[in-house]
mmCIF file of C-alpha atoms in Angstrom:
data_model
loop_
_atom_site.group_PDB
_atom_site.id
_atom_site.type_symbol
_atom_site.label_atom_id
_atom_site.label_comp_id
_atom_site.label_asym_id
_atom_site.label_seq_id
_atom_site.Cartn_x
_atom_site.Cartn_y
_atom_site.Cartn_z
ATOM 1 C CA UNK A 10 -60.950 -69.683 -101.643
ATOM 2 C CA UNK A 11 -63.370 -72.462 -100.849
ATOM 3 C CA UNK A 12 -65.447 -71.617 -103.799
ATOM 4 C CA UNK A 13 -68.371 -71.031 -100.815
ATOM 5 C CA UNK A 14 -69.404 -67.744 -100.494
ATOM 6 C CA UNK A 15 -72.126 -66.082 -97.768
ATOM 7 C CA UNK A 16 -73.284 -62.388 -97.564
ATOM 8 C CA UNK A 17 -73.092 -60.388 -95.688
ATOM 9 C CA UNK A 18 -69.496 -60.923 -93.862
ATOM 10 C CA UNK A 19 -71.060 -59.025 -90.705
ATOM 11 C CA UNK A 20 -74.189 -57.892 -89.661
ATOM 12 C CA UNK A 21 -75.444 -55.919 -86.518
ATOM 13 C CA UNK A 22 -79.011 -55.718 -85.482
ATOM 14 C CA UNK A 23 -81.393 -55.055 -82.441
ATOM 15 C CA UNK A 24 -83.384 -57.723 -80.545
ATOM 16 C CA UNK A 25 -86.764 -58.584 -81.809
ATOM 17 C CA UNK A 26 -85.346 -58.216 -85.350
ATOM 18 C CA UNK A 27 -85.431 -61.092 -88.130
ATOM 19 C CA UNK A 28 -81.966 -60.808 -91.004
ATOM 20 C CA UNK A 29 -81.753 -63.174 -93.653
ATOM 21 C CA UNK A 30 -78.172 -64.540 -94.490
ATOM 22 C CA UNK A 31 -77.326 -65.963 -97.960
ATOM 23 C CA UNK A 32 -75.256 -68.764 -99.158
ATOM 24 C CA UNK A 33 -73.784 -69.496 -102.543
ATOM 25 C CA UNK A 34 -72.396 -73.239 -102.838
ATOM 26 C CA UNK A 35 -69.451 -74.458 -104.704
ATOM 27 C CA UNK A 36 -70.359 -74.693 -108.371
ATOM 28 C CA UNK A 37 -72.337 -78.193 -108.754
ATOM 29 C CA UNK A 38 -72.853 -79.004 -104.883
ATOM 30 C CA UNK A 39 -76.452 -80.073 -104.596
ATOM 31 C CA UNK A 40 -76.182 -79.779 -100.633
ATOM 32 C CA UNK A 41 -75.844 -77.115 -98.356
ATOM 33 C CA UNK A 42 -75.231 -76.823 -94.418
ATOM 34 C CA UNK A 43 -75.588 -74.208 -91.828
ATOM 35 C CA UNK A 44 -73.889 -74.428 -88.593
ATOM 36 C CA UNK A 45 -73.967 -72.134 -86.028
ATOM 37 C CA UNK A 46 -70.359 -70.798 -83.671
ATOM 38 C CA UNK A 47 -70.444 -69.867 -80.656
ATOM 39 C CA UNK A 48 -68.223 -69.491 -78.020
ATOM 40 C CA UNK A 49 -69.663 -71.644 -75.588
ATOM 41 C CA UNK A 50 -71.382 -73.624 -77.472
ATOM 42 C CA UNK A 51 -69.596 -74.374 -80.118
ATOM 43 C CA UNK A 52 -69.705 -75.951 -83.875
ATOM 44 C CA UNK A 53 -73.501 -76.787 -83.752
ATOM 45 C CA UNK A 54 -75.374 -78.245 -87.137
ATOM 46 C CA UNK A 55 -78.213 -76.391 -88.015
ATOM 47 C CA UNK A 56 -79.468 -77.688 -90.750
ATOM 48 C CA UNK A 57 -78.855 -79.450 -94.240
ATOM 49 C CA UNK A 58 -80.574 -79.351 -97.858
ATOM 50 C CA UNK A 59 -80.120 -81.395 -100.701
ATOM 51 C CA UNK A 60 -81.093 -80.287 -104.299
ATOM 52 C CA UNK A 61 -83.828 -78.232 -102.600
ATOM 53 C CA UNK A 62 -85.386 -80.676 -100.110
ATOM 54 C CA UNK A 63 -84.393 -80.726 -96.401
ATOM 55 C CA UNK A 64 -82.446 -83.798 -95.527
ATOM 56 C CA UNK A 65 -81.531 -83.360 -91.932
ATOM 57 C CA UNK A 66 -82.530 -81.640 -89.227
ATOM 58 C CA UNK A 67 -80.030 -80.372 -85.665
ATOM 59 C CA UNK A 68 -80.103 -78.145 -83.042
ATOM 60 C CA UNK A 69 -82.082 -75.144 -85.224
ATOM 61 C CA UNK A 70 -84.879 -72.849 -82.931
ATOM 62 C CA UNK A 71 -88.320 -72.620 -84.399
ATOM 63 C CA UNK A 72 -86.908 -68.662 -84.771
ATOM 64 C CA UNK A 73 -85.234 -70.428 -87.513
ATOM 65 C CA UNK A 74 -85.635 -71.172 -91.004
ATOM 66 C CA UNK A 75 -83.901 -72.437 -94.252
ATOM 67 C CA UNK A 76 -84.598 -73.052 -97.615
ATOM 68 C CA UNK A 77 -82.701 -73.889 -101.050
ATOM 69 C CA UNK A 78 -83.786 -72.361 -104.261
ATOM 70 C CA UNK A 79 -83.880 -73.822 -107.599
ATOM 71 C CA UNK A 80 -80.221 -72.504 -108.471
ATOM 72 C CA UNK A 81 -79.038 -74.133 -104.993
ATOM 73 C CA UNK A 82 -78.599 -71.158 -103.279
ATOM 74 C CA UNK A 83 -79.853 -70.954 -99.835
ATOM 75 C CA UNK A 84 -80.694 -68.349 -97.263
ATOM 76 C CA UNK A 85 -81.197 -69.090 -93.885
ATOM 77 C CA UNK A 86 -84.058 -66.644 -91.966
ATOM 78 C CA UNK A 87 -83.337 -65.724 -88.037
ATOM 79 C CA UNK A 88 -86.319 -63.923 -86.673
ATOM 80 C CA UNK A 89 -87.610 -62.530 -82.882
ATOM 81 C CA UNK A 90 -83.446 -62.451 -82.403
ATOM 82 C CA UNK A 91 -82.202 -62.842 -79.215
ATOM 83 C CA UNK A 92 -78.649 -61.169 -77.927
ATOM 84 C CA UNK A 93 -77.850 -65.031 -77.396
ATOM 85 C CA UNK A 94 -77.937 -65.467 -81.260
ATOM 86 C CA UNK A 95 -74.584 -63.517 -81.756
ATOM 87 C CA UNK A 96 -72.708 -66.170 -83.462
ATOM 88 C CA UNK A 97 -70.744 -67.287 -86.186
ATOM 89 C CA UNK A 98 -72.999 -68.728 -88.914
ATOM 90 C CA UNK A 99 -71.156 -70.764 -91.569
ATOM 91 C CA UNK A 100 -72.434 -72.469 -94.970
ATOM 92 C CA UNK A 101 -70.904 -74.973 -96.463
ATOM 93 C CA UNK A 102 -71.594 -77.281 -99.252
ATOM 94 C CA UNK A 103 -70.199 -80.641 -100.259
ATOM 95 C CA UNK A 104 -71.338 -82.801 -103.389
ATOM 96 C CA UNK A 105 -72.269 -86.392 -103.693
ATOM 97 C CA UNK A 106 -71.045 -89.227 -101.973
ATOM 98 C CA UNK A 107 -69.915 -89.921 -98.490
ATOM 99 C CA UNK A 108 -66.202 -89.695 -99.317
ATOM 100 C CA UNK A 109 -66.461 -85.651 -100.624
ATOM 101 C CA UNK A 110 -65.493 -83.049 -98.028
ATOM 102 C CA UNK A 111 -67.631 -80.054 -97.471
ATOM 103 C CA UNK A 112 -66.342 -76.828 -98.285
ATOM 104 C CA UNK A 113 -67.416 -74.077 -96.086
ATOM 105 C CA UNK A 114 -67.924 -70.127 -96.324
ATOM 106 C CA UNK A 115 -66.020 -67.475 -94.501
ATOM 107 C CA UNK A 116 -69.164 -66.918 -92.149
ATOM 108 C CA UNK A 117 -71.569 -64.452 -91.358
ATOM 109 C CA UNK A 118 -70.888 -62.665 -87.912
ATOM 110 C CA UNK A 119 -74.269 -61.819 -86.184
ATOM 111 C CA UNK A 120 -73.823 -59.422 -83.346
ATOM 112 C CA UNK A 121 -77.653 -59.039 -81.564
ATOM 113 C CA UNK A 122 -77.297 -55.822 -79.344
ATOM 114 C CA UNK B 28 -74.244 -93.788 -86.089
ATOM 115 C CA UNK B 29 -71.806 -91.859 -86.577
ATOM 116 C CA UNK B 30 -69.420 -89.460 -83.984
ATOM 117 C CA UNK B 31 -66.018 -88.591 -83.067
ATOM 118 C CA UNK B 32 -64.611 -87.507 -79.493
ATOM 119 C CA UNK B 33 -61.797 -85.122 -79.843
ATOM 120 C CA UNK B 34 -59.621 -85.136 -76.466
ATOM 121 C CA UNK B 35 -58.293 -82.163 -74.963
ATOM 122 C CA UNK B 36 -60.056 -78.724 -75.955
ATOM 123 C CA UNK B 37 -56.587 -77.490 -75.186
ATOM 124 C CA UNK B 38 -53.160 -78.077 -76.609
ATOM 125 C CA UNK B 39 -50.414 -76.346 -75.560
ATOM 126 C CA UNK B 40 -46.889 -77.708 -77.666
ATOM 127 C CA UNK B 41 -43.401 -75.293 -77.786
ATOM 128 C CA UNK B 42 -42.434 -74.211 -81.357
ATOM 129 C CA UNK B 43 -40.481 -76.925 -83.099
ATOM 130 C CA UNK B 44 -42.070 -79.778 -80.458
ATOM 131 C CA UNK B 45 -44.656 -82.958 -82.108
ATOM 132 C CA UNK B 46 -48.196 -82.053 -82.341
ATOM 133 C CA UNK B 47 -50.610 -84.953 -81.310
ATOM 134 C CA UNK B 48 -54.313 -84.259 -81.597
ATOM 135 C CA UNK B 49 -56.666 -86.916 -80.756
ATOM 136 C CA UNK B 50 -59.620 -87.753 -82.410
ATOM 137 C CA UNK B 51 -61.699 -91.147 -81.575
ATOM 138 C CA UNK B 52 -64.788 -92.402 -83.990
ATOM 139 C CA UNK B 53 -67.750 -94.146 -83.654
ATOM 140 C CA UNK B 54 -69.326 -95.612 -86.847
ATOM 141 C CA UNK B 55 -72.329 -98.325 -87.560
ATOM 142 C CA UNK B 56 -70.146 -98.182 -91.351
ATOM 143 C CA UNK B 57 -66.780 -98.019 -92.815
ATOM 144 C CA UNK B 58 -65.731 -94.691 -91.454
ATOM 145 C CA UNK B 59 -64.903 -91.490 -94.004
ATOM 146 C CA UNK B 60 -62.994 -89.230 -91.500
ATOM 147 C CA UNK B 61 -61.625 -85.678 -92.126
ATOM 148 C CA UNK B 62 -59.263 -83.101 -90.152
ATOM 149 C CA UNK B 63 -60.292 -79.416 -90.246
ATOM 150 C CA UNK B 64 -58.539 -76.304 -89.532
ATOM 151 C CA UNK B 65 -60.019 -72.911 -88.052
ATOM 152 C CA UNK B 66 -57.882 -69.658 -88.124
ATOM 153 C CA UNK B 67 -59.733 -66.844 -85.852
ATOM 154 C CA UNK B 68 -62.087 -65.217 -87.707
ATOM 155 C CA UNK B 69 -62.282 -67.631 -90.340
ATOM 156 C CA UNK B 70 -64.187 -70.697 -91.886
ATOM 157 C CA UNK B 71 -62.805 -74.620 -91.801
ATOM 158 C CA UNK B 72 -60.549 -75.377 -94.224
ATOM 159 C CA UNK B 73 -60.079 -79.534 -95.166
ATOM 160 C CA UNK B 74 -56.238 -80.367 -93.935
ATOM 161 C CA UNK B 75 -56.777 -84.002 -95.000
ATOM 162 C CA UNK B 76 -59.098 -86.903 -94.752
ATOM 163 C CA UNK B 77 -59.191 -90.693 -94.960
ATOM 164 C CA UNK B 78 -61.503 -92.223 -97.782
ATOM 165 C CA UNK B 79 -60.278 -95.925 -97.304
ATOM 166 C CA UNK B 80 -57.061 -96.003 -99.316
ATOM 167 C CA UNK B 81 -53.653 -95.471 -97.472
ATOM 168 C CA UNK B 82 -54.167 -95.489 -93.879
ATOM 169 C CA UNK B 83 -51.477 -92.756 -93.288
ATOM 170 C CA UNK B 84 -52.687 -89.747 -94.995
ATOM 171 C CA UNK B 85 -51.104 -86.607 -95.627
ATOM 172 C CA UNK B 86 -52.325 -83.329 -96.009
ATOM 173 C CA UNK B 87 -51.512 -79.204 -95.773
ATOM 174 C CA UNK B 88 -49.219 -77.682 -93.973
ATOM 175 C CA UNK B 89 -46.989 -80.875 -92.926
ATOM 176 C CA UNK B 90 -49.966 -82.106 -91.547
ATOM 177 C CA UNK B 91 -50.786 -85.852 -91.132
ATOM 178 C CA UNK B 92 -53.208 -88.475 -89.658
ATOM 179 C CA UNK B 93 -53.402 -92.546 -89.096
ATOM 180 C CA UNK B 94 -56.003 -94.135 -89.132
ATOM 181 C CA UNK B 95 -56.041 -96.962 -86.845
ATOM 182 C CA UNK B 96 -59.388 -99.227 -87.138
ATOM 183 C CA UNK B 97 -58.154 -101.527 -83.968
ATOM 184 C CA UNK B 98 -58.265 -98.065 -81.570
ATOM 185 C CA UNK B 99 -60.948 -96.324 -83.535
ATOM 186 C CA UNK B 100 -58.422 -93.558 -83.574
ATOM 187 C CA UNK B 101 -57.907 -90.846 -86.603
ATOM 188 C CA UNK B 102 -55.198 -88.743 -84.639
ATOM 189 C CA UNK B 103 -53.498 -85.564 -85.924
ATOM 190 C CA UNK B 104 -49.582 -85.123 -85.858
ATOM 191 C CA UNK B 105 -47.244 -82.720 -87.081
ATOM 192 C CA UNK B 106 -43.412 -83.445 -86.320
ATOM 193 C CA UNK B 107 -42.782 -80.039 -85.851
ATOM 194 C CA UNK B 108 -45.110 -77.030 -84.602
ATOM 195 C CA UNK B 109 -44.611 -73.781 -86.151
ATOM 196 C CA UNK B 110 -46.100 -70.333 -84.906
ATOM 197 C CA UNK B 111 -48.761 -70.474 -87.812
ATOM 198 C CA UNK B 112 -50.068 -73.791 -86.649
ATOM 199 C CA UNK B 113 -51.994 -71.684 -83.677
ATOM 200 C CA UNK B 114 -55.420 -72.425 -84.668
ATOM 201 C CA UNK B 115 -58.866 -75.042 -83.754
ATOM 202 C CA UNK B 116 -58.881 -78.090 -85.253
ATOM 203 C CA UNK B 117 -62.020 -79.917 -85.896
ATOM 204 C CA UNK B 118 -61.944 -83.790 -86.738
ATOM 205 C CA UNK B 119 -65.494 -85.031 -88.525
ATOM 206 C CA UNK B 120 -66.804 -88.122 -89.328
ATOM 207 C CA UNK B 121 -69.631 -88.052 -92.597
ATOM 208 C CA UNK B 122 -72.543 -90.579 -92.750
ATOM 209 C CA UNK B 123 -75.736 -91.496 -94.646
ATOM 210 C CA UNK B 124 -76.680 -89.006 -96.524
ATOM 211 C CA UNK B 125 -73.828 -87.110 -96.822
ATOM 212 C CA UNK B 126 -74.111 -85.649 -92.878
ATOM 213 C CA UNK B 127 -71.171 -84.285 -91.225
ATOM 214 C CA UNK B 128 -70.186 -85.079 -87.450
ATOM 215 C CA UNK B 129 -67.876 -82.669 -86.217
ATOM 216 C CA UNK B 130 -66.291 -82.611 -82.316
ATOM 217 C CA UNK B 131 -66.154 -80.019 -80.255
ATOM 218 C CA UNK B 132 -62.544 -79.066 -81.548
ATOM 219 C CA UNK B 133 -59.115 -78.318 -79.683
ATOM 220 C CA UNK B 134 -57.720 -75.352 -79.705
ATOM 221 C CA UNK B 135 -53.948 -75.724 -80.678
ATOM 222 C CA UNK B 136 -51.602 -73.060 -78.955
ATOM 223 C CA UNK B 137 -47.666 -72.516 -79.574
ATOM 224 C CA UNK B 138 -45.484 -71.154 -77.684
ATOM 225 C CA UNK B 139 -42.369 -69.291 -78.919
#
């Protein structure tokens, strides 16, 4: 148990839709990453936060958003889906300093039908 | 800046053979490197990493990885593959700010 955990474990939904997946970091990581799966695409970076501020920035659609609450949880927002969304979407969190590992979730499996 | 270059999204090795996966760096600092393993339907879990200390690290599962400044080189090696090793393997490379650069992973098959 990576101490990571995201809800829900799988979700289904139609195109046009918007879900909202949830992270929970390890107890005292300030940052948090989303990467998205995908078969042929991939282990892409989405997106990172740190103590509630974004830090960095990848390959995330403007159909996407993020954000970190006070208690450093973090939900990341996929609206107007598209079936080329279905993916794997991990969180994982990591604390300070260059030398710590991030720890990531068990995923969130988005199937857009 | 920081990347890494994983060769060969493939691996084939018999059960019992060496395991050799290659991972190549790039880094503008002293590099912090990391091996990660993917079982289907799973997330990464750390097998090692390299934080500057003992160039030869070890990790999980009989795991290990050298890191080799002269090549640029943090490859992965196990003397002996068992069935269980059958997984991807991601190698990473963290920077400024606590970013993570992961490759494109290779996909390690055994075969009984």
């Amino acid at each position: 148990d990576s101490g990571v955990t995201q809800t829900p474990k799988h979700l289904i939904t139609a195109t046009g839709q918007r879900v909202t997946l949830r992270c929970s970091p390890r107890s005292g990581d300030l940052s948090v990453y989303w990467y998205q799966q995908s078969l042929d695409q991939g282990l892409q970076f989405l997106i990172q936060y740190y103590n509630g501020e974004e830090r960095a920035k990848g390959n995330i659609l403007e159909r996407f958003s993020a954000q970190q609450f006070p208690d450093l949880h973090s939900e990341l927002n996929l609206s107007s889906l598209e079936l080329g969304d279905s993916a794997l979407y991990f969180c994982a969190s990591s604390g300070e300093g260059a030398r710590t590992e991030a720890f990531f979730g068990q995923g969130t499996r988005l199937t857009v039908v | 800046a920081q990347s890494v270059t994983q060769l060969g999204s493939h691996v084939s090795v018999s059960e019992g053979a060496l395991v050799l996966l290659r991972c190549n760096y790039s880094s503008s600092v002293p590099p912090y490197l990391f091996w990660y393993v993917q079982y289907p339907n799973q997330g990464l879990q750390l097998l090692l990493k390299y934080t500057s200390a003992a160039t030869l690290v070890k990790g999980i599962n009989g795991f290990e990885a050298e890191f080799k400044k002269s090549e640029t080189s943090f490859h992965l090696t196990k003397p002996s593959a068992h069935m269980s090793d059958a997984a991807e393997y991601f190698c990473a490379v963290s920077g400024p700010g606590n970013q993570f650069y992961f490759g494109t992973g290779t996909s390690l098959t055994v075969i009984p």
